[in-house]
Coordinates of C-alpha atoms and ligand atoms in Angstrom, one line a residue:
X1 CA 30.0 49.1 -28.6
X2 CA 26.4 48.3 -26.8
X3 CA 26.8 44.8 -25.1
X4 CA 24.0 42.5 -24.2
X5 CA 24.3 40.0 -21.2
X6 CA 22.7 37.6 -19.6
X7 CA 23.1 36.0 -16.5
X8 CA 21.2 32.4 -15.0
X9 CA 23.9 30.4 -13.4
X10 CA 21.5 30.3 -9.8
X11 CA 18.5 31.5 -8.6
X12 CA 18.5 35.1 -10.3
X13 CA 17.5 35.7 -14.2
X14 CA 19.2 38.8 -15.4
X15 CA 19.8 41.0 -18.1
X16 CA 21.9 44.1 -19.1
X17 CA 22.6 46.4 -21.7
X18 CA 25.9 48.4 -21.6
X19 CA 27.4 51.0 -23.9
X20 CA 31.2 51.7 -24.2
X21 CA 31.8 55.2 -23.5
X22 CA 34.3 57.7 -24.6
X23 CA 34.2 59.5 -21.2
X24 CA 36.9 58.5 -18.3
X25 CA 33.8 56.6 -16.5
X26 CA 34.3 53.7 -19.4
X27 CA 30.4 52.5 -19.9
X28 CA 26.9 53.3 -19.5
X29 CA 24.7 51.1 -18.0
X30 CA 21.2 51.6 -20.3
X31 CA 19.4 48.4 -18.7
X32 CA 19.4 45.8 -15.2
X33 CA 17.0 43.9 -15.0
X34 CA 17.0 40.8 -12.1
X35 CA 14.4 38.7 -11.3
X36 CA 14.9 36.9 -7.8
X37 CA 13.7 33.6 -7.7
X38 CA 14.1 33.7 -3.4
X39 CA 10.4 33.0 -3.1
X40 CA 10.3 29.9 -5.1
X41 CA 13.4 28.1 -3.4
X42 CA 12.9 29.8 0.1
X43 CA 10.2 27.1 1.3
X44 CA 13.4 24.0 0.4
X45 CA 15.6 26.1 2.2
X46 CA 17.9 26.1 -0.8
X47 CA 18.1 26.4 -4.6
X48 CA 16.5 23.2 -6.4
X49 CA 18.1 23.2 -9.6
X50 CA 14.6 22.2 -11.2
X51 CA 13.0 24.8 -9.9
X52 CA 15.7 27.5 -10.9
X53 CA 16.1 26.0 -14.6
X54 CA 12.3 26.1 -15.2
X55 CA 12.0 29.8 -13.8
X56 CA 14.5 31.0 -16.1
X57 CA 13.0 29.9 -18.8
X58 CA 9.9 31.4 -18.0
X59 CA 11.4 34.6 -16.6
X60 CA 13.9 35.3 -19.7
X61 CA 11.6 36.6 -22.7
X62 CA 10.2 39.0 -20.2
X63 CA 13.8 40.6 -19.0
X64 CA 14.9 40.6 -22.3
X65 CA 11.8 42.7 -23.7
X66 CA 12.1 45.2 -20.5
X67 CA 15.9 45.3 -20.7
X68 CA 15.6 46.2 -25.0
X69 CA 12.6 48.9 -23.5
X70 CA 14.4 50.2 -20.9
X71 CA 17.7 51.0 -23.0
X72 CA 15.2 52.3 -25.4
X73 CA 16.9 50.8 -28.4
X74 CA 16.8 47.2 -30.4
X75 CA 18.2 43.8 -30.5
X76 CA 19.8 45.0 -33.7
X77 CA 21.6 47.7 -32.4
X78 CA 23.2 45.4 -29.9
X79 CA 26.9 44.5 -31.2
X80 CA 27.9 41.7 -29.1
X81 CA 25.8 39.3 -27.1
X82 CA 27.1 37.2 -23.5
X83 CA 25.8 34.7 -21.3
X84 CA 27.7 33.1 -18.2
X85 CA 29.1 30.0 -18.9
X86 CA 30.0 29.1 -15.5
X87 CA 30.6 28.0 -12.7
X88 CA 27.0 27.5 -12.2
X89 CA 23.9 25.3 -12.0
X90 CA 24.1 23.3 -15.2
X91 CA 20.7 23.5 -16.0
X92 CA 20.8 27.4 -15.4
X93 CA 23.5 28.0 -17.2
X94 CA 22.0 26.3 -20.5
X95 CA 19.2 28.7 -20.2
X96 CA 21.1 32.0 -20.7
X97 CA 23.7 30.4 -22.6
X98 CA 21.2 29.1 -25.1
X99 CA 19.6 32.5 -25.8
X100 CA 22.8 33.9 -26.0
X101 CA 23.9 32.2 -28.1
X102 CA 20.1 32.1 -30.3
X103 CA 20.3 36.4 -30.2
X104 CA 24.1 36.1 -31.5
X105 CA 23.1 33.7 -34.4
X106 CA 19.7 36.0 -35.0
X107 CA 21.3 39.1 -35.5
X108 CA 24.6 38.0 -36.7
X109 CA 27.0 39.1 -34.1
X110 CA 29.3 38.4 -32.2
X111 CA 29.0 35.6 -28.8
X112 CA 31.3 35.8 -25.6
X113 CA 30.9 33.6 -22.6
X114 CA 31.8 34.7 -19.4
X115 CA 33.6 33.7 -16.2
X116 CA 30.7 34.2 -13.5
X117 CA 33.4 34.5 -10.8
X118 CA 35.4 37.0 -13.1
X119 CA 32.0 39.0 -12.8
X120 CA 32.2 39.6 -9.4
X121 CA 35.7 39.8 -9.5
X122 CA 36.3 42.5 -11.4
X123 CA 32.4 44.3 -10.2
X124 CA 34.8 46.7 -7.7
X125 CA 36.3 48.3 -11.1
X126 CA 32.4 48.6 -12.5
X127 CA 32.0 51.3 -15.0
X128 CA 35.8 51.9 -15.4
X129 CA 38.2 51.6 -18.4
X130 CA 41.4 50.2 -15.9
X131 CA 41.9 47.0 -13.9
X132 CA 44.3 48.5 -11.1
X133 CA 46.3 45.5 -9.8
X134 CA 45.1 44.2 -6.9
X135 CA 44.0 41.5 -4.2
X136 CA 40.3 40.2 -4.9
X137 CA 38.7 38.8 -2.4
X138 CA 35.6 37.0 -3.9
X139 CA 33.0 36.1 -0.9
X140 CA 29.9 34.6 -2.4
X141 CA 27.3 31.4 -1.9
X142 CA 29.5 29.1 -3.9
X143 CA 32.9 30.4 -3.5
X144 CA 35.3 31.8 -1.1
X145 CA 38.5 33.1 -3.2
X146 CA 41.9 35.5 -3.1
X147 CA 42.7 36.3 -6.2
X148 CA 46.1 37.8 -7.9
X149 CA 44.8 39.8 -10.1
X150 CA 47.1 41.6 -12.7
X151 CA 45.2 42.4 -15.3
X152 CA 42.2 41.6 -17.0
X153 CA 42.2 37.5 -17.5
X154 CA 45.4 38.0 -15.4
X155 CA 44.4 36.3 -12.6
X156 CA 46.5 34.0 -9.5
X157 CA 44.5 32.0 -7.4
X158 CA 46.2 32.7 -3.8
X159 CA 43.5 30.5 -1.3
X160 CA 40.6 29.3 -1.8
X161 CA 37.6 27.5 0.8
X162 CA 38.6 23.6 1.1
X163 CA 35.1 23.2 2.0
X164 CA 31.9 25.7 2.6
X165 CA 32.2 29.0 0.8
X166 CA 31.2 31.8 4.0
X167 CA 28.0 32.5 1.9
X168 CA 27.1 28.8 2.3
X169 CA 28.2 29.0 5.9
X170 CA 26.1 32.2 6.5
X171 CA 23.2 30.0 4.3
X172 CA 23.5 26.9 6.8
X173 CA 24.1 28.7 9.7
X174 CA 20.5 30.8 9.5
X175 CA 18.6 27.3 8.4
X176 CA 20.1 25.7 11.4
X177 CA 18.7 28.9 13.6
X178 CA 15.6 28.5 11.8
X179 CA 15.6 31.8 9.6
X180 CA 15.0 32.5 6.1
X181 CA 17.0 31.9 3.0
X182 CA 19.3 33.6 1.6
X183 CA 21.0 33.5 5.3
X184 CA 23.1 36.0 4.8
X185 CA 21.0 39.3 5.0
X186 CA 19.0 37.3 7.9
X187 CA 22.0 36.9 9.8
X188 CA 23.8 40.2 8.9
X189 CA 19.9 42.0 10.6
X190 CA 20.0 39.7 13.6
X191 CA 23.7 40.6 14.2
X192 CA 23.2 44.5 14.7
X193 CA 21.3 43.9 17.6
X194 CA 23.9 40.9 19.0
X195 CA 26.8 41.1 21.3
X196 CA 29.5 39.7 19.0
X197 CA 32.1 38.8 22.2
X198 CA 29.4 36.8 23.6
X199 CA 30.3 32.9 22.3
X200 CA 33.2 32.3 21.4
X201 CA 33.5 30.3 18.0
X202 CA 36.4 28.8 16.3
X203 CA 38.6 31.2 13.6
X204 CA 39.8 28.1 11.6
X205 CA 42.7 27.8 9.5
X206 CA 43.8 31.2 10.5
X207 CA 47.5 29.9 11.2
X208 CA 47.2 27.3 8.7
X209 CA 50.9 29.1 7.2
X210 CA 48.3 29.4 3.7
X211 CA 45.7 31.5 2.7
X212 CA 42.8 28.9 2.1
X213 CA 40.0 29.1 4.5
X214 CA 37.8 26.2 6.0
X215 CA 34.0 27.1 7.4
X216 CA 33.0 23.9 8.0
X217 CA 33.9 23.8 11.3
X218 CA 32.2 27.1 12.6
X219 CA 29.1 26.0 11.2
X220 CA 29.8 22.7 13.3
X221 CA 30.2 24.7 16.4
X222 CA 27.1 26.3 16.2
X223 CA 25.6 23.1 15.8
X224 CA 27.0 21.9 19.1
X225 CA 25.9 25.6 20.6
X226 CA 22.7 25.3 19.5
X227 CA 20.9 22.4 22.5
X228 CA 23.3 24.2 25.0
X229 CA 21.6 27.5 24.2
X230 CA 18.3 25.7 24.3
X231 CA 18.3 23.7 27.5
X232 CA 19.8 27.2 29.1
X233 CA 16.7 29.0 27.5
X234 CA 13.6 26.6 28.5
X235 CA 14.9 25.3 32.3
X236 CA 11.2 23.8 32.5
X237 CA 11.6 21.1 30.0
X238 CA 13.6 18.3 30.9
X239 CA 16.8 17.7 29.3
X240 CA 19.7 15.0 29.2
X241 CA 23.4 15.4 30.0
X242 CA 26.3 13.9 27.2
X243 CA 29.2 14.3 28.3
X244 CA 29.3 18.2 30.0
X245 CA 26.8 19.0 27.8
X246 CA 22.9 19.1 28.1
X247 CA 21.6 17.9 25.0
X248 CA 17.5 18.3 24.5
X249 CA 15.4 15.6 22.9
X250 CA 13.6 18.4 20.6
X251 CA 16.8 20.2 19.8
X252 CA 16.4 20.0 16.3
X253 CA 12.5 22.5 16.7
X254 CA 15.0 25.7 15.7
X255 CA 11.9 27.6 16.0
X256 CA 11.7 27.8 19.5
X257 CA 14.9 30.0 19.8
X258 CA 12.4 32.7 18.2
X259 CA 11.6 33.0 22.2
X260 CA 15.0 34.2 23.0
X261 CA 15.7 37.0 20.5
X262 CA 18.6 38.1 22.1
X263 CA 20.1 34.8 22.3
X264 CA 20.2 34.1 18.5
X265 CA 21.2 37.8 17.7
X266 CA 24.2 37.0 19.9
X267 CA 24.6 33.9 18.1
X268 CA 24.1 35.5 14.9
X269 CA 26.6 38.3 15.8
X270 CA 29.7 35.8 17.0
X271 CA 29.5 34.1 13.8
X272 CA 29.3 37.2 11.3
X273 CA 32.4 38.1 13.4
X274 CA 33.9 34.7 13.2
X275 CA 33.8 35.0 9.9
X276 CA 34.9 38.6 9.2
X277 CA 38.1 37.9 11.3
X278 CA 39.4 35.0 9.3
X279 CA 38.6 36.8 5.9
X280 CA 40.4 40.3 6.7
X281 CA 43.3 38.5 8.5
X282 CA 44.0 36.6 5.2
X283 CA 43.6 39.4 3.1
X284 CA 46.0 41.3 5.2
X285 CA 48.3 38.5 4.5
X286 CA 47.6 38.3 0.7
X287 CA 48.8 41.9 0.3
X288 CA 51.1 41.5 2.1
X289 CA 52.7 38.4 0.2
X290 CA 52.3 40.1 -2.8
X291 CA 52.9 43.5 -1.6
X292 CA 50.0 44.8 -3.0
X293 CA 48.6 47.9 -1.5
X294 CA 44.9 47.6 -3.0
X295 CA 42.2 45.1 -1.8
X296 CA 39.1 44.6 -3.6
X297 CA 35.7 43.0 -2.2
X298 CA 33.1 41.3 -4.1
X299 CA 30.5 38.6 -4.2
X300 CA 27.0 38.3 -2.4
X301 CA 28.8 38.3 0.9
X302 CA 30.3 41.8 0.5
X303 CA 26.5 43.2 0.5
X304 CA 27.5 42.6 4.9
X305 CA 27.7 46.3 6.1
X306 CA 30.1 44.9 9.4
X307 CA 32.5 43.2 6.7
X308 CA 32.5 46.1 3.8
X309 CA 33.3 48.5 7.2
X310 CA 36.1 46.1 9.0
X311 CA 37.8 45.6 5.8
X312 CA 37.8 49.3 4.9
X313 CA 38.7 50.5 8.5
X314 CA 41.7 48.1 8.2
X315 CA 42.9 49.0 4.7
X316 CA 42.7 52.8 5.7
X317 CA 45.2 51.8 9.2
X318 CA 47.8 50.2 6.6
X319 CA 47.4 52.3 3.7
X320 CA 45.6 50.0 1.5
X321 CA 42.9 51.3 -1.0
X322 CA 40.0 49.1 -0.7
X323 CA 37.6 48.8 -3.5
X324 CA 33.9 47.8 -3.2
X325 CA 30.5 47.6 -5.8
X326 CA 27.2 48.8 -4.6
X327 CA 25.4 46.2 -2.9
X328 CA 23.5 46.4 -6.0
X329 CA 26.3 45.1 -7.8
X330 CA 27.7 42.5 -5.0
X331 CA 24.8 39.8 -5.4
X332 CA 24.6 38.1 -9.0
X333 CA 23.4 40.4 -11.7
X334 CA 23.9 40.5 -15.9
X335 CA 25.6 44.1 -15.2
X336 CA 28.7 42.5 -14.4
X337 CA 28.6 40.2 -16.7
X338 CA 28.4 42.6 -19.2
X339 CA 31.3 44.4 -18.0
X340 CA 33.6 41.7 -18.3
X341 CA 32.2 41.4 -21.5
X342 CA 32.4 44.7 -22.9
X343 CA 36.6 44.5 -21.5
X344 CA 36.9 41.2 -23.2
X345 CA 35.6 42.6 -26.2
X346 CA 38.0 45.4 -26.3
X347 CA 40.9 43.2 -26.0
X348 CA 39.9 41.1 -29.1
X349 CA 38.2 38.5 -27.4
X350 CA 35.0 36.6 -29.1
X351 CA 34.3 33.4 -27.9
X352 CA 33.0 29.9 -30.2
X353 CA 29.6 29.2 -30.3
X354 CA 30.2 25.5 -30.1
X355 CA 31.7 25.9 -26.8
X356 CA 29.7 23.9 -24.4
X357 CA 29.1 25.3 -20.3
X358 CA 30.9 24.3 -18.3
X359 CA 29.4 24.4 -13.8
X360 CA 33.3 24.2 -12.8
X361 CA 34.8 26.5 -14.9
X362 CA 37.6 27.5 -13.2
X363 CA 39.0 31.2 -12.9
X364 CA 42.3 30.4 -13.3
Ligands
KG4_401 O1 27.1 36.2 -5.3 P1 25.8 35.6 -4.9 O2 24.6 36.5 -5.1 O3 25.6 34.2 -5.5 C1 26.6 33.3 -5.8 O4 27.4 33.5 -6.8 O5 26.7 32.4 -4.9 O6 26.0 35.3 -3.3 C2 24.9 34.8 -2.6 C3 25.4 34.6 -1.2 C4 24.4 33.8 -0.3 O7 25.1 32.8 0.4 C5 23.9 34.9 0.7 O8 23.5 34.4 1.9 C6 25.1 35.8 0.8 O9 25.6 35.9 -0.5 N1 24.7 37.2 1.2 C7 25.2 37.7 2.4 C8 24.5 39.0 2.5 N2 23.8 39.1 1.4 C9 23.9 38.0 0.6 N3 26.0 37.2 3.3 C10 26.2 38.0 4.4 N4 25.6 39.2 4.6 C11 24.8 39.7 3.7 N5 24.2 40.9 3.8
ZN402 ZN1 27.5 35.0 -7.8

């Protein structure tokens, strides 16, 4: 079984190619391709669903033809072809999903649309034949989930964010500091260098008595940090007092905290480990509901070395095995999707060609 996927429900075209495998590892993967579309969106400071729509269009015909290359075979060859279906951009989703669907028609075979989050979900297990039970804990730009997962399609949602996912947080908080998009990897690079003890910023929710998760306000209270930070950096330029807090008139010029490095890689540090905090302890909880004894980590968010090494350092002190992809595998790619694919596939699964996207498909 050789499986075809494709993958546009953001900013990042992909495609894979994976063959089921007789060996214990499960699949091979013959083809990943993924074209970023950072550069386009990075100068909004965001994905513009336009923008993303329009470059997968134009990016697809070329994946696909270096993805058939690369795997060195043909689209005939390919028994079963996937797209993501959602959650997603709308217009990014129709993309794939379309030529999907167009391939399956072509060559007669079979069509199955795909869970994105179920892609990252289940990216820990990559390459093998088994879904162990476990705790997933899904960290990317759109969501923030823990998951019950039993078995494949299996799935309980536990908690879940009530507002920003921490990959939106990490996204707002960097645009807010003035650095690039994605935030994530901006922040994570700024943070090595920080002292993480230095400001002390809010763990919301963390005795909420559930395991949802709320970012909103930590982003807020970097907000509020920021003019303290920047009257305390630049003493020269006048500033004005609200309340017991100095408030500049030019608060809002985030570039100017380029002049105090340390400053923001402090900043950037207490957040990272704001956030960290409130995602282990509610793991820890998860399993412990559910007595599990394995956590799994996934989504763009797990590419963060500090989080992939506080979440392993804690499973190893309470005898949890912890499970992680590649960083390779953690942002979105068509490998996953094609993994999912290739497990639906072997459980009978073929999905409907007249079945429309959907940008809030749920998980479960
Ligand atoms: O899974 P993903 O590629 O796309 C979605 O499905 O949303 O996740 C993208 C998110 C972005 O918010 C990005 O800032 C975040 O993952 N991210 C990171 C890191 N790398 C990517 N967050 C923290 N640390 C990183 N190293
Ligand atoms: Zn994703």
């Amino acid at each position: 079984m050789t499986i075809l996927a494709i993958e546009t429900s953001c900013d990042e075209t992909a495609v894979a190619i994976l063959r089921g495998s007789e060996r214990p590892s499960g699949s091979d993967l013959l083809a990943s391709e993924v074209a970023s579309q950072i550069a386009e969106h990075e100068k909004f400071g965001g994905v513009v669903p336009e923008v993303a729509s329009r470059n997968h269009l134009a990016q697809l015909p070329r994946l696909l033809g270096r993805a058939i290359a690369s795997a060195n075979t043909t689209i005939n060859k390919i028994d079963a072809f996937a797209a993501t279906s959602g959650p997603g951009l709308a217009s990014s989703l129709l993309v794939g999903n379309s030529a999907a669907k167009g391939l399956a028609i072509g060559a007669g075979k079979p069509f199955l649309a795909i869970n994105h989050l179920e892609g990252h979900l289940l990216s820990p297990f990559f390459g093998s034949k088994k879904i162990e039970p476990n705790i997933g804990l899904v960290v990317s730009g759109g969501h923030t989930l823990l998951v019950n997962v039993r078995g494949v399609g299996d799935y309980e949602i536990l908690g879940r964010t009530l507002d920003d996912a921490a990959g939106e947080a990490f996204d707002k908080v960097a645009k807010l500091l003035g650095l690039g998009y994605p935030g994530g990897p901006e922040i994570e690079m700024r943070a090595q260098k920080g002292d993480a003890k230095k400001f002390e910023l809010p763990r919301s929710m963390l005795n909420s008595g559930d395991l949802n998760f709320s970012f909103s306000g930590l982003k807020t209270a970097v907000r509020y940090l920021l003019p303290v930070i920047l009257s305390r950096a630049d003493t020269a330029s006048p500033a004005r007092t609200e309340g017991s807090r100095e408030i500049r008139e030019d608060a809002c010029e985030v570039p100017r905290f380029a002049r105090d490095d340390s400053v923001v890689s402090d900043l950037c540090a207490s957040f990272q480990q704001a956030v960290i905090d409130v995602l282990r302890e509610k793991s820890l909880r998860a399993l412990q509901q559910t007595k599990s004894r394995r956590l799994t980590l996934s989504g763009g968010v797990s590419c963060n070395r500090a989080l992939r090494e506080n979440l392993c350092a804690t499973c190893q002190k309470n005898g949890i095995e912890f499970l992680v992809a590649e960083p390779w595998l953690c942002t979105d790619n068509a490998a996953m999707i094609a993994f999912v694919a290739m497990l639906r596939s072997e459980n009978g699964n073929v999905s409907n060609l007249a079945d429309e996207i959907d940008p809030n498909l749920a998980l479960a």
